[in-house]
């Protein structure tokens, strides 16, 4: 049940599909936030990281190097958004590999086109990734940039691994996160950065529930102003 908010009142005035773009580094909490927002506003949901992961997974499966451009392009063309297996694709090694295929401009072009098509379908969508507000959906109704310090993200990742009965070394996780940030922020094509008109949400000192409430306040504010206009 939705408390204190009625979708028919707020989204009824929207004549176009509604888009919420969420960007940020790995482990900042944007995936959870995207899920909560898509549930609440009943919008479609796409974790665009899975599309890059699917390409990387295919190359790993075929035993091909991650810089094989034509094989990566073929794998990107074969990506089906309705058929992304989170269980297989969430492996740590696949994420690492994804950030390597994500530097290939032609792969990005192929995947971005699919992501844009997804965003266009009614009633609209929440998309999360690295370049949603800057490249994929520059006209998104709402742009959020979710971040947290690398130490906090590493601590969360360690807690997640331990809660699943695993063990890991904090320093190794932190080094991994810093390396991935560097690759994502430093690449020439579509680097990770906040869009000029993005709302910044720093979750370092904030529980995910508080981040969700803050994001919801931003969305509701935009919707209320539009419905009044
Ligand atoms: O978010 P996730 O960890 O699943 O993303 C895996 C990798 O895919 C990222 O490190 C990044 O290099 C790439 N990616 C991207 N653009 C997006 C989403 C993910 O370059 N929109």
JSON list of C-alpha atoms and ligand atoms in Angstrom, two decimals:
[
{"chain": "A", "resi": 1, "resn": "UNK", "atom": "CA", "xyz": [0.00, 0.00, 0.00]},
{"chain": "A", "resi": 2, "resn": "UNK", "atom": "CA", "xyz": [1.22, 3.50, -0.75]},
{"chain": "A", "resi": 3, "resn": "UNK", "atom": "CA", "xyz": [0.94, 5.80, 2.23]},
{"chain": "A", "resi": 4, "resn": "UNK", "atom": "CA", "xyz": [0.38, 9.53, 1.85]},
{"chain": "A", "resi": 5, "resn": "UNK", "atom": "CA", "xyz": [0.70, 9.56, -1.89]},
{"chain": "A", "resi": 6, "resn": "UNK", "atom": "CA", "xyz": [-1.65, 8.84, -4.72]},
{"chain": "A", "resi": 7, "resn": "UNK", "atom": "CA", "xyz": [-0.22, 7.92, -8.09]},
{"chain": "A", "resi": 8, "resn": "UNK", "atom": "CA", "xyz": [-3.35, 8.96, -9.95]},
{"chain": "A", "resi": 9, "resn": "UNK", "atom": "CA", "xyz": [-3.14, 12.47, -8.52]},
{"chain": "A", "resi": 10, "resn": "UNK", "atom": "CA", "xyz": [0.51, 12.99, -9.20]},
{"chain": "A", "resi": 11, "resn": "UNK", "atom": "CA", "xyz": [1.25, 11.15, -12.44]},
{"chain": "A", "resi": 12, "resn": "UNK", "atom": "CA", "xyz": [-2.14, 11.90, -13.99]},
{"chain": "A", "resi": 13, "resn": "UNK", "atom": "CA", "xyz": [-1.02, 15.32, -15.20]},
{"chain": "A", "resi": 14, "resn": "UNK", "atom": "CA", "xyz": [1.97, 13.89, -17.04]},
{"chain": "A", "resi": 15, "resn": "UNK", "atom": "CA", "xyz": [1.41, 13.67, -20.76]},
{"chain": "A", "resi": 16, "resn": "UNK", "atom": "CA", "xyz": [4.77, 12.07, -21.52]},
{"chain": "A", "resi": 17, "resn": "UNK", "atom": "CA", "xyz": [6.51, 9.02, -20.10]},
{"chain": "A", "resi": 18, "resn": "UNK", "atom": "CA", "xyz": [8.13, 9.84, -16.78]},
{"chain": "A", "resi": 19, "resn": "UNK", "atom": "CA", "xyz": [11.84, 9.15, -16.32]},
{"chain": "A", "resi": 20, "resn": "UNK", "atom": "CA", "xyz": [13.95, 9.03, -13.19]},
{"chain": "A", "resi": 21, "resn": "UNK", "atom": "CA", "xyz": [17.69, 8.81, -13.86]},
{"chain": "A", "resi": 22, "resn": "UNK", "atom": "CA", "xyz": [19.94, 7.55, -11.08]},
{"chain": "A", "resi": 23, "resn": "UNK", "atom": "CA", "xyz": [23.72, 7.60, -11.40]},
{"chain": "A", "resi": 24, "resn": "UNK", "atom": "CA", "xyz": [26.58, 6.99, -9.05]},
{"chain": "A", "resi": 25, "resn": "UNK", "atom": "CA", "xyz": [29.57, 4.78, -8.28]},
{"chain": "A", "resi": 26, "resn": "UNK", "atom": "CA", "xyz": [29.40, 1.06, -7.45]},
{"chain": "A", "resi": 27, "resn": "UNK", "atom": "CA", "xyz": [27.99, 0.31, -4.02]},
{"chain": "A", "resi": 28, "resn": "UNK", "atom": "CA", "xyz": [26.46, 3.73, -3.27]},
{"chain": "A", "resi": 29, "resn": "UNK", "atom": "CA", "xyz": [22.99, 2.23, -2.90]},
{"chain": "A", "resi": 30, "resn": "UNK", "atom": "CA", "xyz": [21.53, 3.37, -6.21]},
{"chain": "A", "resi": 31, "resn": "UNK", "atom": "CA", "xyz": [20.20, -0.08, -7.12]},
{"chain": "A", "resi": 32, "resn": "UNK", "atom": "CA", "xyz": [18.13, -0.34, -3.93]},
{"chain": "A", "resi": 33, "resn": "UNK", "atom": "CA", "xyz": [16.97, 3.23, -4.35]},
{"chain": "A", "resi": 34, "resn": "UNK", "atom": "CA", "xyz": [15.97, 2.61, -7.97]},
{"chain": "A", "resi": 35, "resn": "UNK", "atom": "CA", "xyz": [13.96, -0.46, -6.94]},
{"chain": "A", "resi": 36, "resn": "UNK", "atom": "CA", "xyz": [12.19, 1.38, -4.13]},
{"chain": "A", "resi": 37, "resn": "UNK", "atom": "CA", "xyz": [11.31, 4.31, -6.39]},
{"chain": "A", "resi": 38, "resn": "UNK", "atom": "CA", "xyz": [10.08, 2.13, -9.25]},
{"chain": "A", "resi": 39, "resn": "UNK", "atom": "CA", "xyz": [7.87, 0.17, -6.83]},
{"chain": "A", "resi": 40, "resn": "UNK", "atom": "CA", "xyz": [6.51, 3.30, -5.23]},
{"chain": "A", "resi": 41, "resn": "UNK", "atom": "CA", "xyz": [5.74, 5.19, -8.45]},
{"chain": "A", "resi": 42, "resn": "UNK", "atom": "CA", "xyz": [4.95, 2.01, -10.39]},
{"chain": "A", "resi": 43, "resn": "UNK", "atom": "CA", "xyz": [7.45, 2.72, -13.12]},
{"chain": "A", "resi": 44, "resn": "UNK", "atom": "CA", "xyz": [9.47, 0.22, -15.13]},
{"chain": "A", "resi": 45, "resn": "UNK", "atom": "CA", "xyz": [12.96, -0.49, -13.81]},
{"chain": "A", "resi": 46, "resn": "UNK", "atom": "CA", "xyz": [16.25, -1.03, -15.60]},
{"chain": "A", "resi": 47, "resn": "UNK", "atom": "CA", "xyz": [19.60, -1.63, -13.94]},
{"chain": "A", "resi": 48, "resn": "UNK", "atom": "CA", "xyz": [21.77, -0.64, -16.91]},
{"chain": "A", "resi": 49, "resn": "UNK", "atom": "CA", "xyz": [24.87, -2.13, -15.25]},
{"chain": "A", "resi": 50, "resn": "UNK", "atom": "CA", "xyz": [23.40, -5.54, -16.08]},
{"chain": "A", "resi": 51, "resn": "UNK", "atom": "CA", "xyz": [23.59, -4.75, -19.81]},
{"chain": "A", "resi": 52, "resn": "UNK", "atom": "CA", "xyz": [27.36, -4.13, -19.60]},
{"chain": "A", "resi": 53, "resn": "UNK", "atom": "CA", "xyz": [27.68, -7.18, -17.37]},
{"chain": "A", "resi": 54, "resn": "UNK", "atom": "CA", "xyz": [25.84, -9.31, -19.96]},
{"chain": "A", "resi": 55, "resn": "UNK", "atom": "CA", "xyz": [28.35, -8.32, -22.64]},
{"chain": "A", "resi": 56, "resn": "UNK", "atom": "CA", "xyz": [31.29, -9.04, -20.35]},
{"chain": "A", "resi": 57, "resn": "UNK", "atom": "CA", "xyz": [29.79, -12.37, -19.27]},
{"chain": "A", "resi": 58, "resn": "UNK", "atom": "CA", "xyz": [29.41, -13.47, -22.87]},
{"chain": "A", "resi": 59, "resn": "UNK", "atom": "CA", "xyz": [33.07, -12.71, -23.66]},
{"chain": "A", "resi": 60, "resn": "UNK", "atom": "CA", "xyz": [34.23, -14.50, -20.50]},
{"chain": "A", "resi": 61, "resn": "UNK", "atom": "CA", "xyz": [32.07, -17.48, -21.43]},
{"chain": "A", "resi": 62, "resn": "UNK", "atom": "CA", "xyz": [33.59, -17.60, -24.91]},
{"chain": "A", "resi": 63, "resn": "UNK", "atom": "CA", "xyz": [37.10, -17.19, -23.47]},
{"chain": "A", "resi": 64, "resn": "UNK", "atom": "CA", "xyz": [37.65, -14.03, -25.52]},
{"chain": "A", "resi": 65, "resn": "UNK", "atom": "CA", "xyz": [39.69, -11.01, -24.43]},
{"chain": "A", "resi": 66, "resn": "UNK", "atom": "CA", "xyz": [37.62, -8.13, -23.08]},
{"chain": "A", "resi": 67, "resn": "UNK", "atom": "CA", "xyz": [39.05, -5.74, -25.65]},
{"chain": "A", "resi": 68, "resn": "UNK", "atom": "CA", "xyz": [37.85, -7.80, -28.64]},
{"chain": "A", "resi": 69, "resn": "UNK", "atom": "CA", "xyz": [35.71, -5.02, -30.11]},
{"chain": "A", "resi": 70, "resn": "UNK", "atom": "CA", "xyz": [33.82, -6.97, -32.78]},
{"chain": "A", "resi": 71, "resn": "UNK", "atom": "CA", "xyz": [32.92, -9.82, -30.39]},
{"chain": "A", "resi": 72, "resn": "UNK", "atom": "CA", "xyz": [31.83, -7.26, -27.78]},
{"chain": "A", "resi": 73, "resn": "UNK", "atom": "CA", "xyz": [29.67, -5.48, -30.36]},
{"chain": "A", "resi": 74, "resn": "UNK", "atom": "CA", "xyz": [28.03, -8.77, -31.35]},
{"chain": "A", "resi": 75, "resn": "UNK", "atom": "CA", "xyz": [27.39, -9.61, -27.68]},
{"chain": "A", "resi": 76, "resn": "UNK", "atom": "CA", "xyz": [25.95, -6.12, -27.13]},
{"chain": "A", "resi": 77, "resn": "UNK", "atom": "CA", "xyz": [23.55, -6.52, -30.08]},
{"chain": "A", "resi": 78, "resn": "UNK", "atom": "CA", "xyz": [22.40, -9.83, -28.61]},
{"chain": "A", "resi": 79, "resn": "UNK", "atom": "CA", "xyz": [21.55, -8.35, -25.20]},
{"chain": "A", "resi": 80, "resn": "UNK", "atom": "CA", "xyz": [17.86, -8.74, -24.42]},
{"chain": "A", "resi": 81, "resn": "UNK", "atom": "CA", "xyz": [16.69, -6.46, -21.66]},
{"chain": "A", "resi": 82, "resn": "UNK", "atom": "CA", "xyz": [13.92, -8.88, -20.71]},
{"chain": "A", "resi": 83, "resn": "UNK", "atom": "CA", "xyz": [16.40, -11.68, -20.26]},
{"chain": "A", "resi": 84, "resn": "UNK", "atom": "CA", "xyz": [19.11, -10.39, -17.92]},
{"chain": "A", "resi": 85, "resn": "UNK", "atom": "CA", "xyz": [19.93, -12.98, -15.25]},
{"chain": "A", "resi": 86, "resn": "UNK", "atom": "CA", "xyz": [20.93, -11.01, -12.16]},
{"chain": "A", "resi": 87, "resn": "UNK", "atom": "CA", "xyz": [22.08, -14.14, -10.30]},
{"chain": "A", "resi": 88, "resn": "UNK", "atom": "CA", "xyz": [24.65, -15.02, -12.94]},
{"chain": "A", "resi": 89, "resn": "UNK", "atom": "CA", "xyz": [25.60, -11.44, -13.76]},
{"chain": "A", "resi": 90, "resn": "UNK", "atom": "CA", "xyz": [26.10, -10.21, -10.20]},
{"chain": "A", "resi": 91, "resn": "UNK", "atom": "CA", "xyz": [29.40, -12.10, -9.74]},
{"chain": "A", "resi": 92, "resn": "UNK", "atom": "CA", "xyz": [32.24, -9.81, -8.71]},
{"chain": "A", "resi": 93, "resn": "UNK", "atom": "CA", "xyz": [34.45, -10.86, -11.63]},
{"chain": "A", "resi": 94, "resn": "UNK", "atom": "CA", "xyz": [31.67, -10.01, -14.09]},
{"chain": "A", "resi": 95, "resn": "UNK", "atom": "CA", "xyz": [31.41, -6.47, -12.64]},
{"chain": "A", "resi": 96, "resn": "UNK", "atom": "CA", "xyz": [35.15, -5.99, -12.99]},
{"chain": "A", "resi": 97, "resn": "UNK", "atom": "CA", "xyz": [35.00, -7.24, -16.61]},
{"chain": "A", "resi": 98, "resn": "UNK", "atom": "CA", "xyz": [31.94, -5.06, -17.32]},
{"chain": "A", "resi": 99, "resn": "UNK", "atom": "CA", "xyz": [33.87, -1.91, -16.48]},
{"chain": "A", "resi": 100, "resn": "UNK", "atom": "CA", "xyz": [36.44, -2.97, -19.09]},
{"chain": "A", "resi": 101, "resn": "UNK", "atom": "CA", "xyz": [33.97, -3.56, -21.95]},
{"chain": "A", "resi": 102, "resn": "UNK", "atom": "CA", "xyz": [32.18, -0.34, -20.92]},
{"chain": "A", "resi": 103, "resn": "UNK", "atom": "CA", "xyz": [35.09, 1.74, -22.26]},
{"chain": "A", "resi": 104, "resn": "UNK", "atom": "CA", "xyz": [34.36, 0.58, -25.86]},
{"chain": "A", "resi": 105, "resn": "UNK", "atom": "CA", "xyz": [32.36, 3.42, -27.52]},
{"chain": "A", "resi": 106, "resn": "UNK", "atom": "CA", "xyz": [30.56, 1.21, -30.08]},
{"chain": "A", "resi": 107, "resn": "UNK", "atom": "CA", "xyz": [29.38, -1.14, -27.31]},
{"chain": "A", "resi": 108, "resn": "UNK", "atom": "CA", "xyz": [28.05, 1.85, -25.39]},
{"chain": "A", "resi": 109, "resn": "UNK", "atom": "CA", "xyz": [26.18, 3.12, -28.47]},
{"chain": "A", "resi": 110, "resn": "UNK", "atom": "CA", "xyz": [24.45, -0.23, -28.99]},
{"chain": "A", "resi": 111, "resn": "UNK", "atom": "CA", "xyz": [23.45, -0.58, -25.33]},
{"chain": "A", "resi": 112, "resn": "UNK", "atom": "CA", "xyz": [22.42, 3.07, -24.92]},
{"chain": "A", "resi": 113, "resn": "UNK", "atom": "CA", "xyz": [19.98, 2.71, -27.81]},
{"chain": "A", "resi": 114, "resn": "UNK", "atom": "CA", "xyz": [18.31, -0.26, -26.10]},
{"chain": "A", "resi": 115, "resn": "UNK", "atom": "CA", "xyz": [18.22, 1.62, -22.80]},
{"chain": "A", "resi": 116, "resn": "UNK", "atom": "CA", "xyz": [16.58, 4.66, -24.44]},
{"chain": "A", "resi": 117, "resn": "UNK", "atom": "CA", "xyz": [13.92, 2.47, -26.04]},
{"chain": "A", "resi": 118, "resn": "UNK", "atom": "CA", "xyz": [13.22, 0.98, -22.62]},
{"chain": "A", "resi": 119, "resn": "UNK", "atom": "CA", "xyz": [12.87, 4.44, -21.06]},
{"chain": "A", "resi": 120, "resn": "UNK", "atom": "CA", "xyz": [10.36, 5.49, -23.73]},
{"chain": "A", "resi": 121, "resn": "UNK", "atom": "CA", "xyz": [7.83, 2.75, -22.96]},
{"chain": "A", "resi": 122, "resn": "UNK", "atom": "CA", "xyz": [4.81, 3.99, -20.94]},
{"chain": "A", "resi": 123, "resn": "UNK", "atom": "CA", "xyz": [4.36, 4.82, -18.14]},
{"chain": "A", "resi": 124, "resn": "UNK", "atom": "CA", "xyz": [8.09, 5.53, -17.93]},
{"chain": "A", "resi": 125, "resn": "UNK", "atom": "CA", "xyz": [11.00, 4.15, -15.98]},
{"chain": "A", "resi": 126, "resn": "UNK", "atom": "CA", "xyz": [13.65, 4.41, -13.36]},
{"chain": "A", "resi": 127, "resn": "UNK", "atom": "CA", "xyz": [17.06, 3.68, -14.87]},
{"chain": "A", "resi": 128, "resn": "UNK", "atom": "CA", "xyz": [20.23, 3.41, -12.84]},
{"chain": "A", "resi": 129, "resn": "UNK", "atom": "CA", "xyz": [23.81, 3.40, -14.04]},
{"chain": "A", "resi": 130, "resn": "UNK", "atom": "CA", "xyz": [26.69, 5.77, -14.64]},
{"chain": "A", "resi": 131, "resn": "UNK", "atom": "CA", "xyz": [25.60, 7.93, -17.59]},
{"chain": "A", "resi": 132, "resn": "UNK", "atom": "CA", "xyz": [21.82, 7.99, -17.39]},
{"chain": "A", "resi": 133, "resn": "UNK", "atom": "CA", "xyz": [21.40, 11.67, -16.57]},
{"chain": "A", "resi": 134, "resn": "UNK", "atom": "CA", "xyz": [24.26, 12.78, -18.81]},
{"chain": "A", "resi": 135, "resn": "UNK", "atom": "CA", "xyz": [23.91, 10.58, -21.93]},
{"chain": "A", "resi": 136, "resn": "UNK", "atom": "CA", "xyz": [21.08, 8.03, -21.94]},
{"chain": "A", "resi": 137, "resn": "UNK", "atom": "CA", "xyz": [18.23, 10.26, -20.75]},
{"chain": "A", "resi": 138, "resn": "UNK", "atom": "CA", "xyz": [19.53, 13.85, -20.66]},
{"chain": "A", "resi": 139, "resn": "UNK", "atom": "CA", "xyz": [15.90, 15.06, -20.58]},
{"chain": "A", "resi": 140, "resn": "UNK", "atom": "CA", "xyz": [14.92, 12.89, -17.59]},
{"chain": "A", "resi": 141, "resn": "UNK", "atom": "CA", "xyz": [12.28, 14.44, -15.35]},
{"chain": "A", "resi": 142, "resn": "UNK", "atom": "CA", "xyz": [14.37, 13.75, -12.26]},
{"chain": "A", "resi": 143, "resn": "UNK", "atom": "CA", "xyz": [18.10, 13.14, -12.00]},
{"chain": "A", "resi": 144, "resn": "UNK", "atom": "CA", "xyz": [19.69, 11.80, -8.86]},
{"chain": "A", "resi": 145, "resn": "UNK", "atom": "CA", "xyz": [23.41, 11.33, -8.26]},
{"chain": "A", "resi": 146, "resn": "UNK", "atom": "CA", "xyz": [23.86, 8.89, -5.41]},
{"chain": "A", "resi": 147, "resn": "UNK", "atom": "CA", "xyz": [27.26, 8.67, -3.83]},
{"chain": "A", "resi": 148, "resn": "UNK", "atom": "CA", "xyz": [29.08, 7.60, -0.66]},
{"chain": "A", "resi": 149, "resn": "UNK", "atom": "CA", "xyz": [32.72, 7.57, 0.36]},
{"chain": "A", "resi": 150, "resn": "UNK", "atom": "CA", "xyz": [34.79, 4.64, -0.93]},
{"chain": "A", "resi": 151, "resn": "UNK", "atom": "CA", "xyz": [35.40, 3.50, 2.69]},
{"chain": "A", "resi": 152, "resn": "UNK", "atom": "CA", "xyz": [31.68, 3.39, 3.46]},
{"chain": "A", "resi": 153, "resn": "UNK", "atom": "CA", "xyz": [30.95, 1.51, 0.25]},
{"chain": "A", "resi": 154, "resn": "UNK", "atom": "CA", "xyz": [33.72, -1.00, 1.01]},
{"chain": "A", "resi": 155, "resn": "UNK", "atom": "CA", "xyz": [32.40, -1.48, 4.55]},
{"chain": "A", "resi": 156, "resn": "UNK", "atom": "CA", "xyz": [28.89, -2.14, 3.17]},
{"chain": "A", "resi": 157, "resn": "UNK", "atom": "CA", "xyz": [30.22, -4.61, 0.64]},
{"chain": "A", "resi": 158, "resn": "UNK", "atom": "CA", "xyz": [32.15, -6.46, 3.36]},
{"chain": "A", "resi": 159, "resn": "UNK", "atom": "CA", "xyz": [29.04, -6.61, 5.56]},
{"chain": "A", "resi": 160, "resn": "UNK", "atom": "CA", "xyz": [27.05, -7.98, 2.61]},
{"chain": "A", "resi": 161, "resn": "UNK", "atom": "CA", "xyz": [29.64, -10.71, 1.93]},
{"chain": "A", "resi": 162, "resn": "UNK", "atom": "CA", "xyz": [29.77, -11.62, 5.65]},
{"chain": "A", "resi": 163, "resn": "UNK", "atom": "CA", "xyz": [25.98, -11.71, 5.91]},
{"chain": "A", "resi": 164, "resn": "UNK", "atom": "CA", "xyz": [26.01, -14.37, 3.18]},
{"chain": "A", "resi": 165, "resn": "UNK", "atom": "CA", "xyz": [28.47, -16.44, 5.23]},
{"chain": "A", "resi": 166, "resn": "UNK", "atom": "CA", "xyz": [31.53, -15.40, 3.21]},
{"chain": "A", "resi": 167, "resn": "UNK", "atom": "CA", "xyz": [34.68, -13.64, 4.26]},
{"chain": "A", "resi": 168, "resn": "UNK", "atom": "CA", "xyz": [36.84, -11.01, 2.57]},
{"chain": "A", "resi": 169, "resn": "UNK", "atom": "CA", "xyz": [39.56, -8.53, 3.30]},
{"chain": "A", "resi": 170, "resn": "UNK", "atom": "CA", "xyz": [38.53, -4.87, 3.76]},
{"chain": "A", "resi": 171, "resn": "UNK", "atom": "CA", "xyz": [41.68, -3.48, 2.13]},
{"chain": "A", "resi": 172, "resn": "UNK", "atom": "CA", "xyz": [41.19, -5.67, -0.96]},
{"chain": "A", "resi": 173, "resn": "UNK", "atom": "CA", "xyz": [37.55, -4.60, -1.33]},
{"chain": "A", "resi": 174, "resn": "UNK", "atom": "CA", "xyz": [38.48, -0.94, -0.92]},
{"chain": "A", "resi": 175, "resn": "UNK", "atom": "CA", "xyz": [41.23, -1.24, -3.54]},
{"chain": "A", "resi": 176, "resn": "UNK", "atom": "CA", "xyz": [38.73, -2.90, -5.93]},
{"chain": "A", "resi": 177, "resn": "UNK", "atom": "CA", "xyz": [36.21, -0.11, -5.43]},
{"chain": "A", "resi": 178, "resn": "UNK", "atom": "CA", "xyz": [38.82, 2.59, -5.95]},
{"chain": "A", "resi": 179, "resn": "UNK", "atom": "CA", "xyz": [40.06, 0.91, -9.12]},
{"chain": "A", "resi": 180, "resn": "UNK", "atom": "CA", "xyz": [36.52, 0.62, -10.51]},
{"chain": "A", "resi": 181, "resn": "UNK", "atom": "CA", "xyz": [35.78, 4.29, -9.66]},
{"chain": "A", "resi": 182, "resn": "UNK", "atom": "CA", "xyz": [38.92, 5.35, -11.44]},
{"chain": "A", "resi": 183, "resn": "UNK", "atom": "CA", "xyz": [38.01, 3.38, -14.56]},
{"chain": "A", "resi": 184, "resn": "UNK", "atom": "CA", "xyz": [34.38, 4.61, -14.58]},
{"chain": "A", "resi": 185, "resn": "UNK", "atom": "CA", "xyz": [35.23, 8.26, -13.88]},
{"chain": "A", "resi": 186, "resn": "UNK", "atom": "CA", "xyz": [38.35, 8.38, -16.02]},
{"chain": "A", "resi": 187, "resn": "UNK", "atom": "CA", "xyz": [37.13, 6.87, -19.31]},
{"chain": "A", "resi": 188, "resn": "UNK", "atom": "CA", "xyz": [36.89, 9.13, -22.35]},
{"chain": "A", "resi": 189, "resn": "UNK", "atom": "CA", "xyz": [33.38, 8.08, -23.42]},
{"chain": "A", "resi": 190, "resn": "UNK", "atom": "CA", "xyz": [30.51, 8.87, -21.00]},
{"chain": "A", "resi": 191, "resn": "UNK", "atom": "CA", "xyz": [32.53, 9.03, -17.77]},
{"chain": "A", "resi": 192, "resn": "UNK", "atom": "CA", "xyz": [30.69, 8.79, -14.47]},
{"chain": "A", "resi": 193, "resn": "UNK", "atom": "CA", "xyz": [29.86, 12.32, -13.30]},
{"chain": "A", "resi": 194, "resn": "UNK", "atom": "CA", "xyz": [26.80, 14.10, -11.98]},
{"chain": "A", "resi": 195, "resn": "UNK", "atom": "CA", "xyz": [24.66, 15.85, -14.59]},
{"chain": "A", "resi": 196, "resn": "UNK", "atom": "CA", "xyz": [24.63, 19.63, -14.07]},
{"chain": "A", "resi": 197, "resn": "UNK", "atom": "CA", "xyz": [20.97, 19.44, -13.00]},
{"chain": "A", "resi": 198, "resn": "UNK", "atom": "CA", "xyz": [21.25, 16.32, -10.81]},
{"chain": "A", "resi": 199, "resn": "UNK", "atom": "CA", "xyz": [20.21, 16.26, -7.15]},
{"chain": "A", "resi": 200, "resn": "UNK", "atom": "CA", "xyz": [23.10, 14.94, -5.08]},
{"chain": "A", "resi": 201, "resn": "UNK", "atom": "CA", "xyz": [22.39, 12.32, -2.43]},
{"chain": "A", "resi": 202, "resn": "UNK", "atom": "CA", "xyz": [25.36, 11.37, -0.26]},
{"chain": "A", "resi": 203, "resn": "UNK", "atom": "CA", "xyz": [24.48, 8.13, 1.51]},
{"chain": "A", "resi": 204, "resn": "UNK", "atom": "CA", "xyz": [27.72, 7.93, 3.54]},
{"chain": "A", "resi": 205, "resn": "UNK", "atom": "CA", "xyz": [25.92, 8.87, 6.73]},
{"chain": "A", "resi": 206, "resn": "UNK", "atom": "CA", "xyz": [22.42, 7.93, 5.60]},
{"chain": "A", "resi": 207, "resn": "UNK", "atom": "CA", "xyz": [20.53, 4.65, 5.84]},
{"chain": "A", "resi": 208, "resn": "UNK", "atom": "CA", "xyz": [18.84, 3.53, 2.63]},
{"chain": "A", "resi": 209, "resn": "UNK", "atom": "CA", "xyz": [15.39, 4.31, 4.06]},
{"chain": "A", "resi": 210, "resn": "UNK", "atom": "CA", "xyz": [16.43, 7.92, 4.67]},
{"chain": "A", "resi": 211, "resn": "UNK", "atom": "CA", "xyz": [17.86, 8.12, 1.15]},
{"chain": "A", "resi": 212, "resn": "UNK", "atom": "CA", "xyz": [14.57, 6.78, -0.23]},
{"chain": "A", "resi": 213, "resn": "UNK", "atom": "CA", "xyz": [12.56, 9.37, 1.72]},
{"chain": "A", "resi": 214, "resn": "UNK", "atom": "CA", "xyz": [14.87, 12.14, 0.50]},
{"chain": "A", "resi": 215, "resn": "UNK", "atom": "CA", "xyz": [14.54, 10.97, -3.11]},
{"chain": "A", "resi": 216, "resn": "UNK", "atom": "CA", "xyz": [10.77, 10.67, -2.77]},
{"chain": "A", "resi": 217, "resn": "UNK", "atom": "CA", "xyz": [10.57, 14.24, -1.48]},
{"chain": "A", "resi": 218, "resn": "UNK", "atom": "CA", "xyz": [12.48, 15.42, -4.57]},
{"chain": "A", "resi": 219, "resn": "UNK", "atom": "CA", "xyz": [10.19, 13.50, -6.96]},
{"chain": "A", "resi": 220, "resn": "UNK", "atom": "CA", "xyz": [6.99, 14.57, -5.18]},
{"chain": "A", "resi": 221, "resn": "UNK", "atom": "CA", "xyz": [8.12, 18.19, -5.24]},
{"chain": "A", "resi": 222, "resn": "UNK", "atom": "CA", "xyz": [8.65, 18.10, -9.01]},
{"chain": "A", "resi": 223, "resn": "UNK", "atom": "CA", "xyz": [5.31, 16.35, -9.57]},
{"chain": "A", "resi": 224, "resn": "UNK", "atom": "CA", "xyz": [3.42, 18.77, -7.31]},
{"chain": "A", "resi": 225, "resn": "UNK", "atom": "CA", "xyz": [4.86, 21.81, -9.13]},
{"chain": "A", "resi": 226, "resn": "UNK", "atom": "CA", "xyz": [3.96, 20.33, -12.52]},
{"chain": "A", "resi": 227, "resn": "UNK", "atom": "CA", "xyz": [0.45, 19.40, -11.49]},
{"chain": "A", "resi": 228, "resn": "UNK", "atom": "CA", "xyz": [-0.08, 22.97, -10.30]},
{"chain": "A", "resi": 229, "resn": "UNK", "atom": "CA", "xyz": [1.28, 24.51, -13.49]},
{"chain": "B", "resi": 1, "resn": "LIG", "atom": "O1", "xyz": [26.45, -0.95, -11.77]},
{"chain": "B", "resi": 1, "resn": "LIG", "atom": "P1", "xyz": [27.28, -2.17, -12.06]},
{"chain": "B", "resi": 1, "resn": "LIG", "atom": "O2", "xyz": [28.33, -2.44, -11.03]},
{"chain": "B", "resi": 1, "resn": "LIG", "atom": "O3", "xyz": [26.45, -3.37, -12.35]},
{"chain": "B", "resi": 1, "resn": "LIG", "atom": "O4", "xyz": [28.03, -1.83, -13.42]},
{"chain": "B", "resi": 1, "resn": "LIG", "atom": "C1", "xyz": [29.08, -2.60, -13.92]},
{"chain": "B", "resi": 1, "resn": "LIG", "atom": "C2", "xyz": [29.96, -1.73, -14.79]},
{"chain": "B", "resi": 1, "resn": "LIG", "atom": "O5", "xyz": [29.25, -1.38, -15.98]},
{"chain": "B", "resi": 1, "resn": "LIG", "atom": "C3", "xyz": [30.36, -0.40, -14.17]},
{"chain": "B", "resi": 1, "resn": "LIG", "atom": "O6", "xyz": [31.53, -0.48, -13.39]},
{"chain": "B", "resi": 1, "resn": "LIG", "atom": "C4", "xyz": [30.55, 0.49, -15.38]},
{"chain": "B", "resi": 1, "resn": "LIG", "atom": "O7", "xyz": [31.85, 0.39, -15.89]},
{"chain": "B", "resi": 1, "resn": "LIG", "atom": "C5", "xyz": [29.59, -0.09, -16.40]},
{"chain": "B", "resi": 1, "resn": "LIG", "atom": "N1", "xyz": [28.40, 0.75, -16.56]},
{"chain": "B", "resi": 1, "resn": "LIG", "atom": "C6", "xyz": [28.48, 1.83, -17.40]},
{"chain": "B", "resi": 1, "resn": "LIG", "atom": "N2", "xyz": [27.39, 2.59, -17.66]},
{"chain": "B", "resi": 1, "resn": "LIG", "atom": "C7", "xyz": [26.22, 2.31, -17.07]},
{"chain": "B", "resi": 1, "resn": "LIG", "atom": "C8", "xyz": [26.11, 1.21, -16.18]},
{"chain": "B", "resi": 1, "resn": "LIG", "atom": "C9", "xyz": [27.24, 0.46, -15.93]},
{"chain": "B", "resi": 1, "resn": "LIG", "atom": "O8", "xyz": [29.55, 2.12, -17.94]},
{"chain": "B", "resi": 1, "resn": "LIG", "atom": "N3", "xyz": [25.15, 3.06, -17.36]}
]
